[in-house]
XYZ file of C-alpha atoms in Angstrom:
713
model
C -12.964 -0.358 -44.008
C -17.005 -1.121 -43.919
C -18.928 0.652 -41.573
C -20.385 -0.781 -38.508
C -23.751 -0.469 -40.069
C -22.602 -2.426 -43.166
C -21.115 -5.301 -41.138
C -24.420 -5.666 -39.320
C -26.327 -5.503 -42.506
C -24.143 -8.068 -43.767
C -23.971 -10.462 -40.686
C -28.210 -10.465 -40.714
C -28.294 -11.310 -44.348
C -25.847 -14.192 -43.698
C -28.378 -15.529 -41.167
C -31.393 -15.624 -43.769
C -31.128 -18.895 -45.037
C -34.709 -18.780 -46.397
C -35.606 -16.711 -49.274
C -35.312 -13.072 -48.499
C -38.861 -11.549 -48.020
C -37.348 -8.374 -49.450
C -35.984 -9.866 -52.850
C -39.014 -9.022 -54.777
C -39.069 -5.554 -53.986
C -35.482 -5.293 -54.340
C -35.878 -6.685 -57.760
C -38.360 -3.842 -58.490
C -36.377 -1.105 -57.114
C -33.242 -2.314 -59.517
C -35.383 -2.276 -62.393
C -36.609 1.113 -61.972
C -33.163 2.073 -61.583
C -32.276 0.907 -64.994
C -35.374 2.163 -66.852
C -35.813 5.307 -64.943
C -33.853 8.409 -65.606
C -31.202 9.563 -64.597
C -29.786 6.028 -64.399
C -31.382 4.127 -67.398
C -27.954 4.707 -69.477
C -25.729 1.838 -68.583
C -22.364 3.018 -67.450
C -19.344 1.061 -68.724
C -17.408 1.642 -65.340
C -20.447 0.195 -63.888
C -20.565 -2.940 -65.650
C -16.715 -3.672 -65.404
C -17.380 -3.006 -61.586
C -20.212 -5.246 -61.315
C -18.541 -8.282 -59.838
C -21.110 -10.099 -57.645
C -23.964 -7.342 -57.931
C -26.685 -10.250 -58.444
C -29.595 -8.045 -59.469
C -27.460 -6.642 -62.312
C -27.121 -10.251 -63.311
C -30.469 -11.154 -63.046
C -31.848 -8.395 -65.406
C -29.240 -9.120 -67.714
C -30.336 -13.114 -67.766
C -33.916 -12.114 -68.443
C -32.754 -10.526 -71.941
C -30.094 -13.138 -72.603
C -30.976 -16.393 -70.944
C -28.023 -18.093 -72.314
C -25.865 -15.909 -69.644
C -27.189 -18.293 -66.980
C -24.927 -21.124 -67.999
C -21.541 -19.145 -68.152
C -19.499 -18.859 -65.357
C -17.911 -15.615 -66.354
C -19.558 -13.150 -68.410
C -17.578 -10.291 -70.228
C -18.443 -6.869 -69.635
C -19.374 -6.521 -73.388
C -21.918 -9.255 -73.474
C -23.123 -7.781 -70.082
C -23.474 -4.451 -71.560
C -25.428 -5.381 -74.501
C -27.886 -7.843 -72.562
C -28.668 -4.767 -70.046
C -29.197 -2.409 -73.040
C -31.597 -4.922 -74.467
C -33.402 -5.502 -71.118
C -33.816 -1.775 -70.886
C -35.214 -1.408 -74.443
C -37.487 -4.225 -74.110
C -39.149 -3.287 -70.648
C -38.909 0.555 -70.292
C -42.002 0.915 -67.909
C -41.428 1.551 -64.028
C -42.778 -0.889 -61.808
C -44.782 -0.592 -58.495
C -42.707 -2.428 -55.639
C -44.750 -5.140 -53.944
C -45.745 -5.186 -50.406
C -43.443 -7.113 -48.470
C -44.639 -10.466 -47.367
C -46.530 -10.844 -43.990
C -46.264 -9.877 -41.321
C -43.724 -7.313 -42.639
C -46.281 -5.452 -44.819
C -48.663 -5.295 -42.134
C -46.192 -4.037 -39.697
C -44.994 -1.337 -41.809
C -48.823 -0.440 -42.249
C -49.078 -0.102 -38.642
C -45.918 1.783 -37.955
C -47.138 4.122 -40.804
C -50.316 4.777 -39.137
C -48.867 5.414 -35.809
C -46.353 7.935 -36.980
C -48.827 9.424 -39.538
C -46.845 8.789 -42.443
C -48.262 9.778 -45.788
C -48.436 7.372 -48.712
C -45.251 8.853 -50.237
C -43.543 8.604 -46.936
C -44.359 5.125 -46.258
C -43.071 4.196 -49.800
C -39.715 5.719 -49.041
C -39.452 4.082 -45.734
C -40.133 0.680 -47.401
C -37.343 1.420 -49.881
C -35.012 2.285 -47.164
C -35.941 -0.583 -45.230
C -35.328 -2.836 -48.412
C -31.999 -1.557 -48.901
C -30.953 -1.997 -45.231
C -32.182 -5.734 -45.304
C -31.236 -6.748 -49.092
C -27.524 -6.844 -49.571
C -27.809 -7.277 -53.426
C -29.683 -4.030 -53.645
C -26.886 -2.482 -51.637
C -24.329 -3.948 -54.168
C -26.179 -2.084 -56.803
C -26.647 1.224 -55.613
C -22.936 0.819 -54.133
C -21.770 0.998 -57.789
C -23.263 4.705 -58.573
C -20.795 5.789 -56.268
C -20.900 8.837 -53.996
C -24.201 11.042 -54.377
C -25.375 14.306 -53.600
C -28.505 14.669 -51.426
C -30.166 16.333 -54.487
C -29.207 12.858 -56.533
C -30.333 10.943 -53.623
C -33.632 12.289 -53.847
C -33.917 11.796 -57.526
C -32.717 8.269 -57.198
C -35.309 7.465 -54.619
C -37.850 8.896 -56.811
C -36.851 6.522 -59.766
C -36.751 3.551 -57.306
C -40.311 4.256 -55.712
C -41.870 6.094 -58.504
C -42.516 8.906 -56.369
C -42.297 12.562 -57.876
C -38.876 14.125 -56.923
C -40.537 17.042 -55.366
C -42.612 15.072 -52.936
C -39.592 12.912 -52.209
C -37.502 16.157 -51.362
C -40.213 17.418 -49.019
C -40.683 14.034 -47.583
C -36.904 13.654 -46.634
C -36.569 17.458 -45.640
C -35.598 17.950 -42.078
C -38.972 19.148 -41.144
C -40.617 15.779 -42.864
C -42.034 13.249 -40.648
C -39.438 10.493 -41.585
C -36.481 12.510 -39.950
C -38.665 14.340 -37.496
C -39.587 11.065 -36.230
C -36.327 9.506 -36.041
C -37.433 6.733 -38.262
C -34.784 7.729 -40.814
C -31.662 9.825 -39.912
C -29.220 11.513 -42.348
C -25.316 11.061 -41.611
C -23.270 13.905 -41.903
C -20.769 12.362 -44.366
C -22.489 9.860 -46.652
C -20.381 7.266 -48.655
C -23.150 6.603 -51.454
C -26.947 6.251 -51.584
C -27.013 3.531 -48.618
C -25.628 6.080 -46.314
C -27.463 9.269 -47.282
C -30.409 8.074 -45.432
C -30.551 5.259 -42.743
C -33.043 3.441 -41.254
C -33.056 3.405 -37.291
C -31.452 0.658 -36.010
C -33.342 -2.556 -34.846
C -36.536 -1.159 -37.086
C -36.157 -3.900 -39.712
C -35.820 -6.633 -37.021
C -39.186 -5.456 -35.593
C -40.842 -5.862 -38.805
C -40.397 -9.634 -38.890
C -42.300 -10.156 -35.500
C -45.394 -11.836 -36.085
C -47.344 -10.204 -33.180
C -45.725 -6.627 -33.230
C -47.849 -4.243 -31.584
C -47.636 -0.371 -31.112
C -46.626 -0.943 -27.418
C -43.962 -3.373 -28.171
C -42.746 -0.821 -30.940
C -42.522 2.038 -28.485
C -41.088 -0.131 -25.562
C -38.358 -1.366 -28.227
C -36.965 2.201 -28.728
C -38.376 3.909 -25.502
C -38.013 1.556 -22.740
C -39.329 2.479 -19.142
C -36.472 3.458 -16.627
C -36.087 1.049 -14.103
C -38.074 2.200 -10.802
C -36.152 3.307 -7.756
C -36.785 3.101 -3.972
C -35.251 6.618 -3.305
C -37.512 9.542 -2.848
C -37.635 13.431 -2.483
C -35.804 13.156 1.223
C -32.749 11.689 -0.408
C -32.183 14.977 -2.324
C -32.861 17.060 0.753
C -29.688 19.225 -0.013
C -31.233 20.478 -3.062
C -34.898 20.313 -2.021
C -35.555 23.943 -3.203
C -34.605 22.946 -6.746
C -36.002 19.572 -6.860
C -39.569 20.961 -5.629
C -39.449 23.713 -8.325
C -38.491 21.205 -10.994
C -41.544 19.159 -9.857
C -43.936 22.136 -9.917
C -42.599 22.673 -13.480
C -43.309 19.243 -14.692
C -46.504 18.976 -13.067
C -47.784 22.100 -14.748
C -46.312 20.947 -18.247
C -47.986 17.809 -18.381
C -51.307 19.239 -16.939
C -51.207 22.115 -19.513
C -49.507 20.325 -22.491
C -46.903 22.638 -22.528
C -44.340 22.286 -25.420
C -40.472 23.311 -25.070
C -40.105 22.047 -21.536
C -36.521 20.600 -20.833
C -34.770 19.900 -17.534
C -30.944 19.783 -17.493
C -29.466 17.458 -14.506
C -25.809 18.171 -14.476
C -23.165 16.780 -12.103
C -20.129 14.328 -11.652
C -20.658 10.556 -12.440
C -22.433 8.439 -9.676
C -24.250 11.221 -8.194
C -27.800 9.986 -8.868
C -28.847 12.207 -11.947
C -30.806 9.529 -13.500
C -32.421 8.543 -9.881
C -33.293 12.063 -9.372
C -34.933 12.327 -12.748
C -36.860 8.990 -12.002
C -38.161 10.413 -8.462
C -39.148 13.683 -10.162
C -41.150 11.664 -12.903
C -42.834 9.605 -10.389
C -43.929 12.447 -8.124
C -45.039 14.315 -11.010
C -47.547 11.364 -11.816
C -45.757 10.550 -15.113
C -43.762 7.670 -16.689
C -40.097 8.129 -17.810
C -38.821 6.640 -20.612
C -35.178 6.163 -21.758
C -34.642 7.290 -25.345
C -32.394 4.169 -26.605
C -30.950 1.366 -24.423
C -28.639 -0.999 -26.275
C -28.266 -1.486 -30.000
C -28.447 -4.654 -32.097
C -24.969 -5.881 -31.004
C -25.780 -5.458 -27.271
C -23.906 -2.047 -26.806
C -25.037 1.160 -25.779
C -26.891 3.232 -28.477
C -24.945 5.591 -30.016
C -25.874 9.387 -29.657
C -27.423 9.815 -33.260
C -29.776 6.488 -32.522
C -30.723 7.880 -29.085
C -31.540 11.137 -30.952
C -33.894 9.415 -33.180
C -35.528 7.589 -30.302
C -35.862 10.931 -28.790
C -37.788 12.164 -31.963
C -39.900 9.109 -31.965
C -40.936 9.645 -28.538
C -41.593 13.348 -29.221
C -43.557 12.342 -32.288
C -45.750 9.368 -30.503
C -45.996 10.467 -27.004
C -47.052 14.265 -27.067
C -50.061 15.188 -24.944
C -49.750 12.135 -22.522
C -48.340 11.618 -19.129
C -44.981 10.233 -20.401
C -41.657 12.147 -20.048
C -38.281 11.153 -21.854
C -34.882 10.973 -20.426
C -31.654 11.656 -22.630
C -28.581 10.502 -20.898
C -25.032 11.537 -21.668
C -25.818 14.502 -23.604
C -22.036 15.171 -23.999
C -22.098 12.338 -26.689
C -23.721 15.069 -28.861
C -20.428 17.172 -28.682
C -17.009 16.765 -30.008
C -14.736 17.582 -26.986
C -11.433 19.222 -27.389
C -8.982 18.212 -24.666
C -7.882 21.342 -21.956
C -4.356 22.730 -23.205
C -1.123 22.262 -20.737
C -1.791 25.700 -19.741
C -4.944 25.019 -17.909
C -7.310 26.490 -20.703
C -10.404 24.586 -20.399
C -11.603 22.202 -23.357
C -14.478 23.314 -25.551
C -17.443 21.464 -26.762
C -17.976 21.700 -30.549
C -21.406 20.748 -31.379
C -21.789 17.341 -33.637
C -25.287 18.677 -35.073
C -26.886 21.628 -36.386
C -27.193 24.622 -33.628
C -30.239 25.810 -35.385
C -31.818 22.193 -35.264
C -31.052 21.405 -31.690
C -32.315 24.969 -30.428
C -35.361 24.285 -32.207
C -36.123 20.779 -30.749
C -35.665 22.376 -27.256
C -38.011 24.915 -27.925
C -40.969 22.937 -29.597
C -40.632 19.154 -28.124
C -44.001 18.363 -27.035
C -42.868 15.903 -24.337
C -40.990 17.096 -21.244
C -37.369 15.785 -21.563
C -34.646 15.481 -18.949
C -31.261 15.833 -20.146
C -28.274 14.404 -18.408
C -24.638 15.211 -18.752
C -21.603 14.912 -16.483
C -20.307 18.287 -17.356
C -21.550 21.483 -18.932
C -18.028 23.036 -19.195
C -17.440 24.542 -22.789
C -20.978 23.708 -24.253
C -22.082 26.632 -25.932
C -24.212 29.258 -23.968
C -26.630 29.251 -27.072
C -27.547 25.506 -26.239
C -27.599 26.127 -22.488
C -30.129 29.028 -22.234
C -32.575 27.065 -23.901
C -33.185 24.784 -21.221
C -36.252 25.455 -19.028
C -34.353 24.856 -15.730
C -31.255 23.433 -14.405
C -29.965 21.378 -11.366
C -26.669 20.670 -10.307
C -26.438 17.132 -8.777
C -23.516 17.307 -6.671
C -21.537 14.371 -5.163
C -23.736 13.330 -2.183
C -22.819 14.468 0.898
C -22.186 12.624 4.347
C -26.080 13.031 5.406
C -27.423 12.036 2.213
C -24.845 8.853 1.896
C -25.905 7.737 5.477
C -29.559 7.691 4.528
C -28.632 5.751 1.335
C -26.738 3.377 3.602
C -29.448 2.728 5.965
C -31.920 2.187 3.514
C -29.774 -0.544 1.644
C -29.101 -2.054 5.153
C -32.736 -2.151 6.051
C -34.293 -2.804 9.230
C -33.189 -6.484 9.836
C -29.395 -5.236 9.461
C -29.239 -2.074 11.196
C -25.798 -0.354 12.117
C -25.248 1.883 15.010
C -26.010 5.404 13.668
C -22.504 6.505 14.540
C -20.993 3.822 12.272
C -23.027 4.460 9.212
C -22.422 8.273 9.603
C -18.739 7.128 9.973
C -18.839 4.983 6.799
C -20.447 7.742 4.899
C -18.003 10.142 5.935
C -15.220 8.335 4.845
C -16.496 6.800 1.642
C -17.522 9.258 -0.911
C -19.429 6.339 -3.031
C -22.461 6.157 -4.940
C -25.637 4.551 -4.018
C -24.955 1.440 -6.505
C -21.628 1.066 -4.756
C -23.046 0.895 -1.083
C -25.890 -1.598 -2.313
C -23.152 -3.895 -3.629
C -20.721 -3.727 -0.690
C -23.585 -4.404 1.743
C -25.014 -7.241 -0.399
C -21.495 -8.891 -0.413
C -21.027 -8.308 3.301
C -24.328 -10.193 3.988
C -23.173 -12.873 1.699
C -19.626 -13.286 3.673
C -21.011 -12.840 7.013
C -21.710 -15.885 9.268
C -25.059 -14.510 10.451
C -25.851 -12.534 7.413
C -25.545 -9.472 9.225
C -22.968 -6.914 7.673
C -20.614 -5.297 9.984
C -18.996 -1.811 9.590
C -15.705 -3.505 9.326
C -16.747 -5.689 6.462
C -18.505 -2.923 4.704
C -15.372 -0.510 4.825
C -12.864 -3.287 3.764
C -15.394 -3.930 0.342
C -15.910 -0.328 0.009
C -12.022 0.475 -0.032
C -10.594 -1.073 -3.087
C -13.388 -0.089 -5.265
C -13.455 3.343 -4.003
C -9.680 3.431 -4.913
C -10.672 2.095 -8.254
C -13.336 4.614 -9.190
C -11.509 7.645 -7.557
C -7.822 6.624 -8.102
C -6.957 7.282 -4.555
C -6.551 5.642 -1.443
C -9.851 5.963 1.020
C -8.970 8.200 3.954
C -8.148 6.210 7.153
C -10.520 5.947 9.792
C -10.661 8.802 11.984
C -13.498 8.525 14.137
C -14.066 11.005 16.759
C -14.804 9.043 20.155
C -16.271 11.251 22.688
C -15.584 8.655 25.171
C -11.737 9.081 25.219
C -11.663 12.765 24.063
C -10.873 14.839 27.015
C -10.908 18.783 26.921
C -8.930 18.898 30.291
C -6.015 17.020 28.088
C -5.777 20.110 25.983
C -3.666 23.323 26.897
C -5.011 26.614 24.769
C -4.805 30.291 24.892
C -8.691 30.166 25.539
C -11.320 28.148 27.690
C -11.954 25.286 25.141
C -14.944 23.980 27.191
C -16.555 27.281 27.330
C -15.697 28.252 23.624
C -17.267 24.977 22.680
C -20.232 25.803 24.295
C -20.344 29.214 22.820
C -20.010 27.755 19.013
C -22.614 25.129 19.777
C -25.267 27.692 20.575
C -24.349 29.590 17.244
C -27.370 30.202 14.991
C -26.059 33.263 13.210
C -26.265 33.736 9.416
C -23.036 35.239 8.963
C -19.892 32.811 8.951
C -18.058 31.484 11.835
C -14.254 31.013 11.169
C -11.973 29.491 13.792
C -8.040 29.679 13.639
C -6.333 26.870 15.691
C -2.517 27.379 15.669
C 0.266 25.801 17.797
C 3.034 22.845 17.600
C 2.267 19.612 15.961
C 0.481 17.261 18.224
C -0.992 19.662 20.382
C -4.794 18.860 19.430
C -5.648 21.154 17.012
C -7.244 18.741 14.448
C -8.813 16.902 17.206
C -10.525 20.006 18.705
C -11.988 20.768 15.237
C -13.728 17.362 15.231
C -14.763 18.042 18.647
C -16.516 21.282 17.552
C -18.367 19.327 14.835
C -19.587 16.513 17.498
C -20.332 19.280 19.944
C -22.332 21.507 17.466
C -24.205 18.239 16.045
C -22.958 18.923 12.554
C -21.406 16.399 9.967
C -17.752 17.073 9.464
C -16.039 17.788 6.051
C -12.276 17.369 6.694
C -9.530 18.359 3.917
C -5.566 17.765 4.004
C -3.409 19.717 1.877
C -3.064 16.738 -0.503
C -7.057 16.620 -0.736
C -6.816 20.217 -2.486
C -3.549 20.601 -4.131
C -2.919 19.409 -7.754
C -0.278 19.811 -10.468
C -3.033 21.232 -12.913
C -3.152 25.236 -13.315
C -6.528 26.086 -11.739
C -7.423 22.724 -10.294
C -6.611 23.630 -6.770
C -8.856 26.492 -6.658
C -11.538 24.139 -7.957
C -10.917 21.631 -5.145
C -10.836 24.309 -2.725
C -14.092 25.639 -3.886
C -15.810 22.156 -3.780
C -14.854 21.878 -0.412
C -16.828 24.958 0.614
C -19.732 24.028 -1.552
C -19.810 20.446 -0.135
C -19.842 21.918 3.651
C -22.580 24.511 2.657
C -24.842 21.859 1.111
C -24.481 19.436 4.176
C -24.321 22.271 6.763
C -21.188 20.672 7.904
C -18.052 22.047 10.193
C -15.308 22.484 7.537
C -11.929 21.523 8.722
C -8.829 22.415 6.755
C -5.750 20.836 8.225
C -2.439 22.465 7.611
C -4.055 25.450 6.364
C -0.574 27.313 5.764
C -0.386 25.787 2.527
C -3.622 27.584 1.252
C -2.768 30.777 3.218
C 0.774 31.261 2.845
C 1.681 35.185 2.475
C 1.426 36.525 -1.104
C 4.393 38.667 -0.528
C 7.097 35.891 -1.044
C 4.961 34.137 -3.819
C 7.376 33.450 -7.091
C 4.426 31.966 -8.856
C 1.148 33.197 -10.036
C -0.721 30.112 -9.086
C 0.348 30.726 -5.333
C -1.333 34.049 -5.350
C -4.424 32.503 -7.136
C -4.770 29.713 -4.579
C -4.640 32.300 -1.656
C -7.189 34.571 -2.999
C -9.388 31.942 -3.760
C -9.518 30.640 -0.208
C -9.668 34.088 1.209
C -12.806 34.720 -1.135
C -14.564 31.391 -0.037
C -13.888 31.992 3.345
C -15.061 35.578 3.132
C -18.388 34.420 1.407
C -18.828 31.158 3.515
C -21.953 31.158 6.059
C -21.152 28.308 7.808
C -18.465 27.144 10.231
C -14.794 26.891 9.048
C -12.097 25.791 11.164
C -8.264 26.071 9.911
C -5.446 24.722 11.725
C -1.747 25.632 11.263
C 1.754 24.972 12.772
C 3.202 27.968 11.058
C 1.143 30.965 12.264
C 4.068 33.418 11.003
C 3.724 32.370 7.365
C 0.283 33.125 7.013
C -0.717 35.879 4.796
C -1.655 39.021 7.096
C -4.962 39.577 5.183
C -6.173 35.899 6.116
C -5.720 36.463 9.921
C -8.336 39.372 9.888
C -10.739 36.913 8.631
C -10.703 34.672 11.619
C -13.067 35.316 14.362
C -11.503 33.313 16.746
C -7.836 32.593 17.044
C -6.750 29.982 19.443
C -3.187 29.128 20.387
C -2.498 25.506 21.464
C 0.530 24.584 23.546
C 2.332 21.706 24.900
C 1.026 19.903 27.818
C 1.365 20.717 31.332
C 1.183 18.436 34.366
C -2.485 18.704 34.770
C -3.244 17.912 31.140
C -0.575 15.159 30.927
C -2.388 13.409 33.836
C -5.705 13.696 32.160
C -4.378 12.111 29.063
C -2.427 9.348 30.793
C -5.566 8.529 32.388
C -7.873 8.313 29.305
C -5.364 6.748 26.827
C -2.687 4.642 28.909
C -4.263 3.746 32.107
C -6.579 1.117 30.261
C -3.334 -0.595 28.865
C -1.321 -1.133 32.424
C -0.823 -4.809 33.318
C -1.595 -3.345 37.099
C -2.963 -0.310 38.781
C -0.270 2.430 39.288
C 1.226 2.376 42.903
C 1.908 5.635 44.609
C 5.306 5.055 43.597
C 4.636 5.085 40.234
C 2.296 7.833 40.411
C 5.063 10.076 41.800
C 7.643 9.134 39.203
C 5.038 10.076 36.393
C 4.585 13.410 38.261
C 7.988 14.084 38.219
C 8.462 13.299 34.745
C 5.691 15.446 33.644
C 6.927 18.268 35.812
C 10.337 18.364 34.121
C 9.364 17.590 30.599
C 8.402 20.562 28.362
C 7.533 19.541 24.997
C 5.026 16.735 25.820
C 1.674 17.039 23.431
C -1.480 14.764 23.230
C -0.241 13.499 20.060
C 2.484 11.712 21.874
C 0.072 9.979 24.261
C -1.719 8.732 21.104
C 1.242 7.643 19.224
C 2.443 5.617 22.368
C -1.133 4.188 22.939
C -1.539 2.777 19.386
C 2.100 1.476 19.369
C 1.005 -0.600 22.817
C -2.259 -1.626 21.422
C -0.653 -3.060 18.186
C 1.696 -5.140 20.315
C -1.211 -6.225 22.374
C 0.803 -6.348 25.650
C 0.089 -4.957 29.154
C 2.704 -2.431 29.975
C 4.057 -0.621 33.215
C 4.169 2.992 34.052
C 7.757 2.897 33.586
C 7.473 1.498 29.966
C 4.870 4.556 29.303
C 7.439 6.846 30.685
C 10.263 5.714 28.531
C 7.951 5.473 25.388
C 6.654 9.154 26.027
C 10.453 10.234 26.804
C 11.426 8.825 23.101
C 8.550 10.726 21.437
C 9.667 13.868 23.095
C 13.355 13.346 22.173
C 12.413 12.801 18.421
C 10.949 16.217 18.316
C 13.846 17.774 20.026
C 16.086 16.226 17.190
C 14.090 17.432 14.602
C 14.847 20.636 12.608
C 12.670 23.516 13.687
C 12.197 25.477 10.491
C 9.130 24.722 8.627
C 8.933 20.867 9.285
C 5.989 19.338 11.060
C 4.929 15.975 11.578
């Protein structure tokens, strides 16, 4: 099967209906191959394989014109004619300069990169080899050649001494260091020993090629962004230091400055590089965009663009961006036992390390993961910033920017969208644009934005978006909760907390007694964002993955200054004494270690206090028990949740019946009132007090019928 490069070469030549401007040079190279050493001896096998090698036939016809009239040429007659040709014209020739504008463009590029005469001749040879299929057919007949043989063959074709060719094509030579030529690892023949940079030959045919066009083709400027440093406030210290490094590097022309930006896809790494370049007063150029087929450039071509940029732009105000550094490594997948995959370098370690230590142009390197990359590479970077998924505050700022002043959302709605959807800036922009498109007045609503975000978020993350869980301070009643502590006083004390040590709260009690809602209330009362995690958010079937998800939750909360709420924390803190699997112990250990070192606010809720690991209880500063509602709490809950749904105000008789009901019912909880209110709202009907009592009675009856051990709703 032919390589993509060869297929592209054939396709491009099929389009050249006009005489090939490289044909004359190709004929000279073919002549030199046959009259020079070590290829002047015409091999029988070559002749028998000749097929459509047109340059061979052309030379044979020069010696024996009668061959032109023959449809089929015998190998013997062809061999005789070629020997006669070599004997009659054994002097090597100098290849002509290709026709305008190719020759002038080659000269301009040679001057721009600083190529010597020998290097320019060698580059011209490989461009002709790339563009002339007939020459490719000829060298293909020579079969596989070593690098040393390739040096000799290029010397024969160009008339340059082999030692000078060897020096020009060495890894430290300008042709390879500039990226104009690259050296594949496993070449098939001379055509693959050294290959031209993709798109270079196409540029040569442009009648108005300039240095700016040449640079822009291989190093396009990264698209500007409207985002700023404030959008990376969570890592402001790291961003400020990176900016200082880059400004100093540009001012002092310091070589070997490389900044690594790493983190999950869609976290804004490229945007951050763009912002840092702008704030540093530089221009950011991308090392390779699309190739000549419209596909993203492969890693080797982006490396060649990087080398070209380092060659051309050193000492200026430019910076380079190399995206998807992981393409430079061959990744081994993780094993079934949870051992992380390793990255095997697809290039020379010495070469890459030298590049990182000597590059004259400051460079951003971007990757989605650093796990498994050899530390010998990582330690060569000047600075590294982990760009984690944007937190709720940052997402809310991005959302507000995309909405603009003409389409503002209430701050609480923007915050709720940002909390619910862990979306990238691009996802927010698309959802807002579409919401404006479908809105009658052109103004997007919270509901339309969320409806558009939900399916895309599922497509990207592979999971359903969490349900809307807005904390509505208007309907939340502290006097509707019954606990072992004065909840109002506790909320006031925590709201005033400004300590440097962590603040840990354990809320325990029966299901539906208001533990999770009180956790949300604490975030609201403290004026902090909320990071909320259920068991399903942090438990994975893969060994070691649950620990990573737990650690990620703490990291996100620390970055955003958020209140971190773990619902049903008994799943993470189950006693290790009864553990039968090693991973059960490691999950508890990870959670306790994170809890111990965390400097923010953590709220854990559990229905199963007696199953918690004893060591975990010591780590909670506040332990608050939640109980079923008494008559006073039940009256407050009825007033805020059910009274707005009544068909008519309650009569004194109905109030008496409700009081008697709450006095004799012992397992009534805030969750029962919320469930009944949701049911009535879904039906869209006005109800009576008697219907409310009946519905609450049914909720309590379900709890009485439920098994008591280990189950919770």
